[in-house]
Structure formats: structure tokens, C-alpha cells
PDB file of C-alpha atoms in Angstrom:
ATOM      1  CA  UNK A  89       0.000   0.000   0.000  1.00  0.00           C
ATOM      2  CA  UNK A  90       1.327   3.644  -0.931  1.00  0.00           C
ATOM      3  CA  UNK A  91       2.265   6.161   1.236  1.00  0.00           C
ATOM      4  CA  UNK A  92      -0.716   8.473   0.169  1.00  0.00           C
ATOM      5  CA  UNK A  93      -3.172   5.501  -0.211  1.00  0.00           C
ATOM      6  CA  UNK A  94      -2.679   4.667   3.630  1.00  0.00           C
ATOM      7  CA  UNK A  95      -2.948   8.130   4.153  1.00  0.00           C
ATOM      8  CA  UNK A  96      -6.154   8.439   2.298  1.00  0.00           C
ATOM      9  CA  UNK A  97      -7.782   5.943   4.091  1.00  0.00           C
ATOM     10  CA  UNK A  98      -6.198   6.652   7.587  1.00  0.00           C
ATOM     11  CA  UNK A  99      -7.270  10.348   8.001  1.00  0.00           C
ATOM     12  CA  UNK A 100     -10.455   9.301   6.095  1.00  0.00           C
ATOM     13  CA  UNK A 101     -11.391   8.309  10.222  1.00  0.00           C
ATOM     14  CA  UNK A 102      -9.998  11.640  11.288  1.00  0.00           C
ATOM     15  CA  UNK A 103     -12.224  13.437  14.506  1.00  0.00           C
ATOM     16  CA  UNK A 104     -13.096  16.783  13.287  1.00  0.00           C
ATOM     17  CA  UNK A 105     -13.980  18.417  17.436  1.00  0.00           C
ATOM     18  CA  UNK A 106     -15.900  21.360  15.334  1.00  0.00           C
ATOM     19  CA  UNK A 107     -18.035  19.754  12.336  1.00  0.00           C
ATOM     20  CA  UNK A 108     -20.190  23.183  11.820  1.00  0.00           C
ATOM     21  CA  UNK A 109     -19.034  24.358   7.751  1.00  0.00           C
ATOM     22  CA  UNK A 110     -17.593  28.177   9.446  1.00  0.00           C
ATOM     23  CA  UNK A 111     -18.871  31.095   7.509  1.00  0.00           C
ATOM     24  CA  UNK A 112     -17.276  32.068   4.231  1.00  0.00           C
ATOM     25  CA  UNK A 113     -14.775  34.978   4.820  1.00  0.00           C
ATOM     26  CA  UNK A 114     -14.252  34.546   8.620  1.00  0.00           C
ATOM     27  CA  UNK A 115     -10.824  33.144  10.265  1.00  0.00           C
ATOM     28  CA  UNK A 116     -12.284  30.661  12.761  1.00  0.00           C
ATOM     29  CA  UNK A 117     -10.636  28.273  15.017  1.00  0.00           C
ATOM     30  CA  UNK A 118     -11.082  24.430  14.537  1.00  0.00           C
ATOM     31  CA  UNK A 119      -9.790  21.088  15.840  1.00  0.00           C
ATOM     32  CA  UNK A 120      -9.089  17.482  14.657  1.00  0.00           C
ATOM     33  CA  UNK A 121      -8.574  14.454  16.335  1.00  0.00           C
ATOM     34  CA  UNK A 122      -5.769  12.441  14.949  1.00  0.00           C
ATOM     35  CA  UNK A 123      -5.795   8.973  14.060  1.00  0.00           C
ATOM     36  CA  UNK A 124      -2.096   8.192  14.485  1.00  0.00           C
ATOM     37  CA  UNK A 125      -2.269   9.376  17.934  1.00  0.00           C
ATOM     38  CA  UNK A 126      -5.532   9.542  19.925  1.00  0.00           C
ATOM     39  CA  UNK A 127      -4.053  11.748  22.460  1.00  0.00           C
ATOM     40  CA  UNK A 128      -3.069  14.046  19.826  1.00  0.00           C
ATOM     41  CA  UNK A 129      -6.021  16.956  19.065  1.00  0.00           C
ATOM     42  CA  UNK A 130      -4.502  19.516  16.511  1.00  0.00           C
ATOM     43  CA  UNK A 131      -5.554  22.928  17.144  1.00  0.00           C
ATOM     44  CA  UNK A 132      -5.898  25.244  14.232  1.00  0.00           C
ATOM     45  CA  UNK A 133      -7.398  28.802  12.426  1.00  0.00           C
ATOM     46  CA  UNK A 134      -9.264  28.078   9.054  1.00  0.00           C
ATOM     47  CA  UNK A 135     -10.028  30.345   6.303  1.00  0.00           C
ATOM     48  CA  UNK A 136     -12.630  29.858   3.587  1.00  0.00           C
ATOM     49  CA  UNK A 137     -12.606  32.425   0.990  1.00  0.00           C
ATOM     50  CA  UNK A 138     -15.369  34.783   0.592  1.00  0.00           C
ATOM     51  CA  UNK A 139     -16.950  33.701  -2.250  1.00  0.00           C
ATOM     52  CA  UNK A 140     -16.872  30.231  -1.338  1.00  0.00           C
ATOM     53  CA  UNK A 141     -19.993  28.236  -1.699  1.00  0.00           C
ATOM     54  CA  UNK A 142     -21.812  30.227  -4.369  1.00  0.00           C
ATOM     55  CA  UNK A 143     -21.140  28.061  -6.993  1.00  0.00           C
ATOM     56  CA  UNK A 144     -20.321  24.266  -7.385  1.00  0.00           C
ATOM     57  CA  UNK A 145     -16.236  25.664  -7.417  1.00  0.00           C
ATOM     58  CA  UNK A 146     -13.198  23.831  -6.186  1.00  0.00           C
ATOM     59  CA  UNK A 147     -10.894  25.980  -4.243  1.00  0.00           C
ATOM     60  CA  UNK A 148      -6.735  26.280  -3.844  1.00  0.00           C
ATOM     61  CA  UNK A 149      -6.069  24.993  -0.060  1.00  0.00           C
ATOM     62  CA  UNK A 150      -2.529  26.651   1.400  1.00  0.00           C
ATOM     63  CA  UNK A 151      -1.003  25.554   4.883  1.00  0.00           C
ATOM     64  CA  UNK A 152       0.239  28.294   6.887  1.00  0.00           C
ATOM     65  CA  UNK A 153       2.981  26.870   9.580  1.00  0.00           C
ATOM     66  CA  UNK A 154       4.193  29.362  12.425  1.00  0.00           C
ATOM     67  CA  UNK A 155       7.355  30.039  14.004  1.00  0.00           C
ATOM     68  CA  UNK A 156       8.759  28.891  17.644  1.00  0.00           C
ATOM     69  CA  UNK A 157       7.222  32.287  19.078  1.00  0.00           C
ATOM     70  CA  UNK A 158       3.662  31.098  17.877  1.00  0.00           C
ATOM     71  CA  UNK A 159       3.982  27.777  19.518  1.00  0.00           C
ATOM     72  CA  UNK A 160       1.817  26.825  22.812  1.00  0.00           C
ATOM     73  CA  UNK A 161      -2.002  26.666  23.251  1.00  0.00           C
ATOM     74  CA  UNK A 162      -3.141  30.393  22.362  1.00  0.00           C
ATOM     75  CA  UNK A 163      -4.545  30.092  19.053  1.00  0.00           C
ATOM     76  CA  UNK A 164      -4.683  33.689  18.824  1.00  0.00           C
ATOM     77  CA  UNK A 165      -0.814  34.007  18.372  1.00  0.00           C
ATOM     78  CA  UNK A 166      -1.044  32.041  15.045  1.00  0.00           C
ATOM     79  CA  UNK A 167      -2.257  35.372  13.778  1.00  0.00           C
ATOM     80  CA  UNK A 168       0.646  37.190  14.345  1.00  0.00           C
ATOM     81  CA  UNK A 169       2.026  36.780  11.326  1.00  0.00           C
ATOM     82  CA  UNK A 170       1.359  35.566   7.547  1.00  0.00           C
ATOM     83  CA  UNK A 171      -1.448  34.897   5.570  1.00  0.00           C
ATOM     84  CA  UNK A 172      -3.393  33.807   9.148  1.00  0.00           C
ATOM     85  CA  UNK A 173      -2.807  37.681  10.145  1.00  0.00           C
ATOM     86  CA  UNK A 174      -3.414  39.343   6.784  1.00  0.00           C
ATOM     87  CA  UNK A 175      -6.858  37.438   6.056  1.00  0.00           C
ATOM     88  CA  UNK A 176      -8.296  39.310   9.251  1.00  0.00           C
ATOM     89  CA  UNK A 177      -8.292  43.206   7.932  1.00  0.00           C
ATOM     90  CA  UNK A 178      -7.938  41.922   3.597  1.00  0.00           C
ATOM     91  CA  UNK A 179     -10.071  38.537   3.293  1.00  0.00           C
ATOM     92  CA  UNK A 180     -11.024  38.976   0.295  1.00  0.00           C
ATOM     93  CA  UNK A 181      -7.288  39.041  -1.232  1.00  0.00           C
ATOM     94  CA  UNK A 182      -6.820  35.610  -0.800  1.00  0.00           C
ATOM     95  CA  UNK A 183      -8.416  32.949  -2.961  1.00  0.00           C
ATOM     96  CA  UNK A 184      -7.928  30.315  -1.122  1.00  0.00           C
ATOM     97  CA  UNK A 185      -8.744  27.771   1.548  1.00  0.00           C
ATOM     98  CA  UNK A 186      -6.336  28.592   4.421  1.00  0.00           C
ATOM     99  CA  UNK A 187      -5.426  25.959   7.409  1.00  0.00           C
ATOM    100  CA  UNK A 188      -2.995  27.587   9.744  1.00  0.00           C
ATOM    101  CA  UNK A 189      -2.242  24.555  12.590  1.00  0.00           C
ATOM    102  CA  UNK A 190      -0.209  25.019  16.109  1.00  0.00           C
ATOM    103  CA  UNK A 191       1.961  22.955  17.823  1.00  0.00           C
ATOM    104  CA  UNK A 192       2.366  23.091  21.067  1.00  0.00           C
ATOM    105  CA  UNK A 193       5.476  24.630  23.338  1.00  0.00           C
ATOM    106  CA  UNK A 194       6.731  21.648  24.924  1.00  0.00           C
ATOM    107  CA  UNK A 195      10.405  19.778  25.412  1.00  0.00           C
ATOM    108  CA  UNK A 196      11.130  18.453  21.989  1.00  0.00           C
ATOM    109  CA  UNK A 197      13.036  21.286  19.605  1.00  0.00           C
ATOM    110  CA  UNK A 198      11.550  23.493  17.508  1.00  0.00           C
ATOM    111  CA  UNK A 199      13.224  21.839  14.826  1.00  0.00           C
ATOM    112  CA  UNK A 200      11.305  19.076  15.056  1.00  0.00           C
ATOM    113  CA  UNK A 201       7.920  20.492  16.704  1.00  0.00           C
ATOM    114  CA  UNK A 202       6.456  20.285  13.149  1.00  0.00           C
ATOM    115  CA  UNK A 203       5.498  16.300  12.170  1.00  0.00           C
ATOM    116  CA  UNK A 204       5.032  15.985   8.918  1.00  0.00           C
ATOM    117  CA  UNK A 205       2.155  12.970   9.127  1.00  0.00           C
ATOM    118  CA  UNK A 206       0.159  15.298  11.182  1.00  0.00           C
ATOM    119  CA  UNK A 207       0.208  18.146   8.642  1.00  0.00           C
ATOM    120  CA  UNK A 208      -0.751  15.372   6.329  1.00  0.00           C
ATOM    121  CA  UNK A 209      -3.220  14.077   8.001  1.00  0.00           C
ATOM    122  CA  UNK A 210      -4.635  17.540   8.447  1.00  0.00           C
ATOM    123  CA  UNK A 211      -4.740  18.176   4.835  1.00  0.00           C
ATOM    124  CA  UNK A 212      -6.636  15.062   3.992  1.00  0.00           C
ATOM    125  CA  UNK A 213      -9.541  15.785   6.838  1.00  0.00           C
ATOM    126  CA  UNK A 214      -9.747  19.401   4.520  1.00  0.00           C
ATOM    127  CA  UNK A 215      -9.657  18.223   1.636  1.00  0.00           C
ATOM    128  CA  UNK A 216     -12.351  15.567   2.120  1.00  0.00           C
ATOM    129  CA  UNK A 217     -14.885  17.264   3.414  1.00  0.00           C
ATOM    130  CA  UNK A 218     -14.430  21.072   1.861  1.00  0.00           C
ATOM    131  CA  UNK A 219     -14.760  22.073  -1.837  1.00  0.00           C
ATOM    132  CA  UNK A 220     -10.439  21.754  -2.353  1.00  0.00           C
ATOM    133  CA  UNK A 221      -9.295  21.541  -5.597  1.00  0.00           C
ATOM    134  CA  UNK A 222      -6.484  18.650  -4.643  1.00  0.00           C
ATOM    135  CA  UNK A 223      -4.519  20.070  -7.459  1.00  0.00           C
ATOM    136  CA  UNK A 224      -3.589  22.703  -6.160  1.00  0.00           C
ATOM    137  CA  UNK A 225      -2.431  22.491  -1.873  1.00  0.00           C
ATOM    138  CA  UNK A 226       0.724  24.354  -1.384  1.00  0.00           C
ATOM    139  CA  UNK A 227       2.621  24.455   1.812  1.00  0.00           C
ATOM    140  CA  UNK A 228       4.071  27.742   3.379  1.00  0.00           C
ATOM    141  CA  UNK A 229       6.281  28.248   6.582  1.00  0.00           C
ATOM    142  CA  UNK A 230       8.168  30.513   8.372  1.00  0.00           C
ATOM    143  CA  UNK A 231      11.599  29.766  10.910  1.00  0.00           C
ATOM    144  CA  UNK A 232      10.503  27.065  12.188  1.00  0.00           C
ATOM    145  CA  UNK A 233       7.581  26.420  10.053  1.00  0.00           C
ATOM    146  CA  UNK A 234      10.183  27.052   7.044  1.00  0.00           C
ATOM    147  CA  UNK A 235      12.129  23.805   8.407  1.00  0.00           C
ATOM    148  CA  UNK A 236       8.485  21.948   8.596  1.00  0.00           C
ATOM    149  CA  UNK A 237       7.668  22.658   5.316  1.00  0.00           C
ATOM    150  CA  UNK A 238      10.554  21.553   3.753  1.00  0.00           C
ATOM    151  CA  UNK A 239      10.339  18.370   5.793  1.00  0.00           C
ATOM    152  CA  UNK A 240       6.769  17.441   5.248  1.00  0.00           C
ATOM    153  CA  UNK A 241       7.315  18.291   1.370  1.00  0.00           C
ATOM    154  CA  UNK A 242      10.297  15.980   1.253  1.00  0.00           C
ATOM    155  CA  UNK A 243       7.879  13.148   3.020  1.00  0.00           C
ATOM    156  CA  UNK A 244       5.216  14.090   0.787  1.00  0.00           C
ATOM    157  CA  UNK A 245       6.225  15.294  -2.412  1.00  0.00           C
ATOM    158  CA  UNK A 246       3.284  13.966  -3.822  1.00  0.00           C
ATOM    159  CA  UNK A 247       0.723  15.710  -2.264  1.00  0.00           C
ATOM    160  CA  UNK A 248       1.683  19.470  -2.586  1.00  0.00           C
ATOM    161  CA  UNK A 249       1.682  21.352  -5.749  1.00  0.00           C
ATOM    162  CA  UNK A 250       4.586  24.410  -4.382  1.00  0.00           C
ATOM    163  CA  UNK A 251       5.762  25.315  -1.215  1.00  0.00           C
ATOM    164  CA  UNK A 252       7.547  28.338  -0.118  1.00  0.00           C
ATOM    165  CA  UNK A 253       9.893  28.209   2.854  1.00  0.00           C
ATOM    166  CA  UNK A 254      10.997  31.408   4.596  1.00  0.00           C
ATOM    167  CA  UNK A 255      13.794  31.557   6.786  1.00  0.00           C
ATOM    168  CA  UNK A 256      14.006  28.297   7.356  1.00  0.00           C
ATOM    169  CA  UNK A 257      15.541  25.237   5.829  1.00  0.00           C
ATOM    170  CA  UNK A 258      16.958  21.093   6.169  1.00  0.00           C
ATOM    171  CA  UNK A 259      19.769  18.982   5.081  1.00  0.00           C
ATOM    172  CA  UNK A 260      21.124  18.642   1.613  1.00  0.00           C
ATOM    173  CA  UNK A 261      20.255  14.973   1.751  1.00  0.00           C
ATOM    174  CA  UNK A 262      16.758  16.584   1.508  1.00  0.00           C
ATOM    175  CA  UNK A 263      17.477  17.439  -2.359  1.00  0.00           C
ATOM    176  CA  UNK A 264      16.699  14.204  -4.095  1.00  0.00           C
ATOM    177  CA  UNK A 265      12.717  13.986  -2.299  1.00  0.00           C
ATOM    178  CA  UNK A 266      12.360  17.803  -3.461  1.00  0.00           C
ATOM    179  CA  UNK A 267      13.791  18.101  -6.946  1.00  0.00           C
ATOM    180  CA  UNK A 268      10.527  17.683  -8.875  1.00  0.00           C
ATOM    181  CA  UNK A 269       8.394  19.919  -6.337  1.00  0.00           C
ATOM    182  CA  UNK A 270       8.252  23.544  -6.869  1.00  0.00           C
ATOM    183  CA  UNK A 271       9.646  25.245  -4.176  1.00  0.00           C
ATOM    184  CA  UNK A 272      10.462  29.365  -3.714  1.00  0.00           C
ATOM    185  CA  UNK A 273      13.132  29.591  -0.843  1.00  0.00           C
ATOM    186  CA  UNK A 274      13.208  33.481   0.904  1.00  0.00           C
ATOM    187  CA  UNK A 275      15.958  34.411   3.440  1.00  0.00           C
ATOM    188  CA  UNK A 276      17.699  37.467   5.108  1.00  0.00           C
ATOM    189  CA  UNK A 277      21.206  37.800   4.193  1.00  0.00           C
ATOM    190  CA  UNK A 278      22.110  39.056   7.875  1.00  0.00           C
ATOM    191  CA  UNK A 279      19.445  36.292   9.428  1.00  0.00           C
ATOM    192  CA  UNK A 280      21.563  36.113  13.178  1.00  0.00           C
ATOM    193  CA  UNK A 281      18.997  33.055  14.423  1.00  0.00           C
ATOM    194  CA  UNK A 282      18.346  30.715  11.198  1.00  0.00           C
ATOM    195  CA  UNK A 283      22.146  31.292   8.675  1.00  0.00           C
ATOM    196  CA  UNK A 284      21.115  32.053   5.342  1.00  0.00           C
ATOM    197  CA  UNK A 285      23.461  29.287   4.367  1.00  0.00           C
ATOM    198  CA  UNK A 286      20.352  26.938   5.639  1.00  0.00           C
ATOM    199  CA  UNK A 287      18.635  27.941   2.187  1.00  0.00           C
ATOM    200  CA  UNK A 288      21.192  28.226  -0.157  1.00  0.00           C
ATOM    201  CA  UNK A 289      22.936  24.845   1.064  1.00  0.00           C
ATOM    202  CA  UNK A 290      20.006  22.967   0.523  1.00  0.00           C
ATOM    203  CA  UNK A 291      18.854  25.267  -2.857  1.00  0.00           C
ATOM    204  CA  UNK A 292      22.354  24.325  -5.015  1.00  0.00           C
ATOM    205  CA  UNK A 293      22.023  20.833  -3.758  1.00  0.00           C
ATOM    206  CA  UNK A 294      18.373  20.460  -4.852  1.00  0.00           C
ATOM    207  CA  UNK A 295      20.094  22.228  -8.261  1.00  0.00           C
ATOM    208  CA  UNK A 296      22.634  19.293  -8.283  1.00  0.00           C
ATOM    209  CA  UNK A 297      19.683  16.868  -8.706  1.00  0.00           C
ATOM    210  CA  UNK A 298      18.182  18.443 -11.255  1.00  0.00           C
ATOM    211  CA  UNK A 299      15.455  20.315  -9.634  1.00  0.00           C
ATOM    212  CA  UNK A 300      14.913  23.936 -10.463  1.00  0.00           C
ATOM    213  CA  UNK A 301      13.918  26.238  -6.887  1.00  0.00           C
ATOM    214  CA  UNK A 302      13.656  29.888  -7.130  1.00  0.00           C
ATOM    215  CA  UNK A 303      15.588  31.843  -4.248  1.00  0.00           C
ATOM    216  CA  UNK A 304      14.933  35.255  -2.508  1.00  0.00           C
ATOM    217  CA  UNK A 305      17.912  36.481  -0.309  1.00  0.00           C
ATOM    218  CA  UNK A 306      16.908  40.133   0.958  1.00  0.00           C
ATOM    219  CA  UNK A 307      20.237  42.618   1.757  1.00  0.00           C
ATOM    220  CA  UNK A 308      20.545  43.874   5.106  1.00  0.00           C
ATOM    221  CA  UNK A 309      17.640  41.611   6.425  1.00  0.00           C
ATOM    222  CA  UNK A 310      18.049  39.815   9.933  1.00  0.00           C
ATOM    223  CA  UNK A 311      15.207  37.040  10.515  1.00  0.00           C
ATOM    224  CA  UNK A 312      12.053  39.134   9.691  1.00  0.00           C
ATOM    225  CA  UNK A 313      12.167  38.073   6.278  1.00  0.00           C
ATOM    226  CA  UNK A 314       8.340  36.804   6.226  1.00  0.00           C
ATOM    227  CA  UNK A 315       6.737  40.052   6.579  1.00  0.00           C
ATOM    228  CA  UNK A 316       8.092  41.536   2.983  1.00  0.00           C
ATOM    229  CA  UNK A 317       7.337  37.493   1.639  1.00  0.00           C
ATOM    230  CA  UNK A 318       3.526  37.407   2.560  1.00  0.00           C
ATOM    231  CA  UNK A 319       2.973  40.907   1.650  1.00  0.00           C
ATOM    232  CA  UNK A 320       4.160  39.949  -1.909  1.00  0.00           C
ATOM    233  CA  UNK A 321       0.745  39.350  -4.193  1.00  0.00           C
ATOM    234  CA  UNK A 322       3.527  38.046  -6.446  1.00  0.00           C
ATOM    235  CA  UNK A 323       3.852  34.776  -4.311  1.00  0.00           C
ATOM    236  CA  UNK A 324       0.594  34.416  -4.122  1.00  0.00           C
ATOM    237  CA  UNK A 325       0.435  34.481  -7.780  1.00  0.00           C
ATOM    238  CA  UNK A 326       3.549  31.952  -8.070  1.00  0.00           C
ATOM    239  CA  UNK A 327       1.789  29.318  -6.088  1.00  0.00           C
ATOM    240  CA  UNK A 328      -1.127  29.324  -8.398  1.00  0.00           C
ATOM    241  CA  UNK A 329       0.890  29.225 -11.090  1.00  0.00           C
ATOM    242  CA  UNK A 330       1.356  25.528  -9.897  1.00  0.00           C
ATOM    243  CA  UNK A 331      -0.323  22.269 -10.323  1.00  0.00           C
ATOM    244  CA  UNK A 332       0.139  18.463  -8.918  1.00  0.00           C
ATOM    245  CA  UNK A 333      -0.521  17.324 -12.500  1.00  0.00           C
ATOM    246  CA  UNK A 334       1.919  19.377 -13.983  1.00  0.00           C
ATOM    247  CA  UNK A 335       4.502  16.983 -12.759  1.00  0.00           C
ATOM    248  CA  UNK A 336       3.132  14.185 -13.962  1.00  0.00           C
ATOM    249  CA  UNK A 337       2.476  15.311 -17.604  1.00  0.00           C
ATOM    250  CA  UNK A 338       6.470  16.136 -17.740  1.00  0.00           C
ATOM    251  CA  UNK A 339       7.700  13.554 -20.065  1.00  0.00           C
TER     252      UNK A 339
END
């Protein structure tokens, strides 16, 4: 059985807590049981855009993950930054579905806070029982949630259109699970807490395998490279640009 077969059929069982379709337009908090872990509940904010439901339309789903400083049990904090903050005062700028989780602030490193078979499984629950179009689910992060995107997209290649890392990061042995997904790295050039050498390491190795990321570095930046990302309409319009089937019409 496939990776995304068992997934399928796994988070097909998922627990949504709140089963209520929110209103279009509104940011509203939601949870979801997990499968793989009973114990687990995944708290997070979710956006439908605000002309969702008036026709028989399939909608672009993107996954917002937050940084350390967003981590704990306060939902609100997710909001602090990113698309999760912007859809608040400009919701009808964004055309998509938007699931922005939180993990919570406990012993195990930020590093690896994010787990890549929850955001998964998370996706799944969305797409199955919302109006998704499952050709198009990209995957955004920032710091932290830069370093859990590019994890769950090398674990899941298959499942994401684009994703678009900022500030974050992962190993070079990363490359060979990413070179056919479209990815747009961003990064400070004077970043003091994530190196910028965390993107462009990983970037020219991804290069070496064939694969063909774009990459942002902004001069005289120190970690705060997310707000100038997410205010760009021009990733917004980049992710679009991108389909799952793309990849597998490429001869």
C-alpha cells in the first residue's frame, strides 16, 4: 500500500472536534482528532474564501505553519504573522482555503515540533470534506515552520503542488525527495537566528539533482524576512501558477 493511499484511508477516520461548515470569509478556530495518535487533538485557524460556496467551485487549499514564538495553546498568536494575520483586515485578497495549525510549546526542539504525518493528516480531513481543488495544496512556513515545510514536502512530495519556505531550511540529503516539487526559498542575508546558508545549502544541492527552486535572499535583512514574503501578491500568484498534475504530464 502507498504512502498516500494509507494516508487516504487513515485520516479518512480523522475526529473533526468542530463539524459546523464556518462562515465564508471569517478566520475561525477548529480542531481534529488524529488517528495516528488519539491523544493528539490539533488545534488550528481556518479560512474559507469569501466567495466560497456560491457556486459548485473547487478551491486552492494553502497551509500556513508558524514560528517557535507562535507555539503553545493560544490560538490567537497564530495570527501574528502571515497569511493567518493578513486574512483578518484583507479577506477577500486571498483565494484560497487557508489551514494555519499550532503545535504546542513543549520539550522536543523546535526543529522538530512540526510532524510531517500530522500536517498530512490535516490536509486530507480538509480536503475531504471542503470544496479543495487537490490540485492545487501548497505548503508555506516561516523559521521554524520554514524547516516543517521543507520536511513534510520531502515526506510528501506527492501531495503538494509548491511550497515556499521562509527563513528556514533542512539537510542537503533533503534534495533528491524535493527536486521535482516547486519550491520558492526566501531568506535574510544578515538572518543572526536561522544562517542564510540553511537555504542556499540545501537550494544548489536540490540544483545538483536536477530540480529547479527559485531563491529570494533580501540585503541587510536579519530574521524578519516573512513580513516583505507574505505581503508579496507576487507569491501568491507563483503558487497558483502551480499544479500536482503538472509533474506528472512532464515527459
Amino acid at each position: 500500500m502507498s504512502r498516500l493511499f494509507a494516508l487516504i484511508v487513515t485520516c479518512s477516520l480523522a475526529v473533526p472536534v468542530h463539524a459546523a461548515e464556518p462562515a465564508a470569509g471569517v478566520q475561525v478556530p477548529q480542531e481534529l482528532k488524529s488517528t495516528y495518535a488519539p491523544s493528539v487533538t490539533t488545534r488550528y485557524l481556518f479560512f474559507l474564501p469569501v466567495d466560497y460556496g456560491k457556486t459548485d467551485q473547487k478551491w486552492p487549499l494553502l497551509v500556513c505553519l508558524h514560528g517557535s514564538g507562535e507555539s503553545g495553546d493560544d490560538l490567537e498568536k497564530v495570527k501574528s504573522h502571515g497569511p493567518p494575520k493578513l486574512v483578518e483586515t484583507r479577506p477577500g485578497d486571498f483565494p484560497f482555503v487557508i489551514v494555519s495549525p499550532q503545535v504546542r510549546d513543549d520539550e522536543v526542539p523546535a526543529i522538530d515540533r512540526w510532524q510531517p504525518r500530522f500536517i498530512a493528516e490535516l490536509v486530507e480531513h480538509v480536503a475531504s470534506h471542503y470544496a479543495v481543488d487537490r490540485d492545487r495544496i501548497y505548503l508555506t512556513g516561516l523559521s521554524m515552520g520554514g524547516f516543517g515545510t521543507i520536511r513534510t514536502l520531502a515526506q510528501y512530495p506527492d501531495l503538494f503542488a509548491a511550497g515556499a519556505p521562509i527563513c528556514g531550511g533542512g539537510w542537503d540529503y533533503y534534495a533528491r525527495q524535493l527536486k521535482e516539487v516547486p519550491l520558492w526559498f526566501f531568506h535574510g542575508d544578515n538572518d543572526r537566528a536561522v544562517p542564510v546558508e540553511l537555504s542556499t545549502v540545501l537550494v544548489k544541492a536540490i540544483r545538483r539533482e536536477g530540480g529547479r527552486p527559485r531563491l529570494t535572499v533580501y540585503e541587510n535583512v536579519d530574521h524578519d524576512s516573512w513580513t516583505a514574503t507574505y505581503d508579496n501578491p507576487e507569491l501568491y500568484r507563483w503558487l497558483l501558477s502551480h499544479k500536482l498534475s503538472d509533474r506528472a504530464a512532464k515527459p
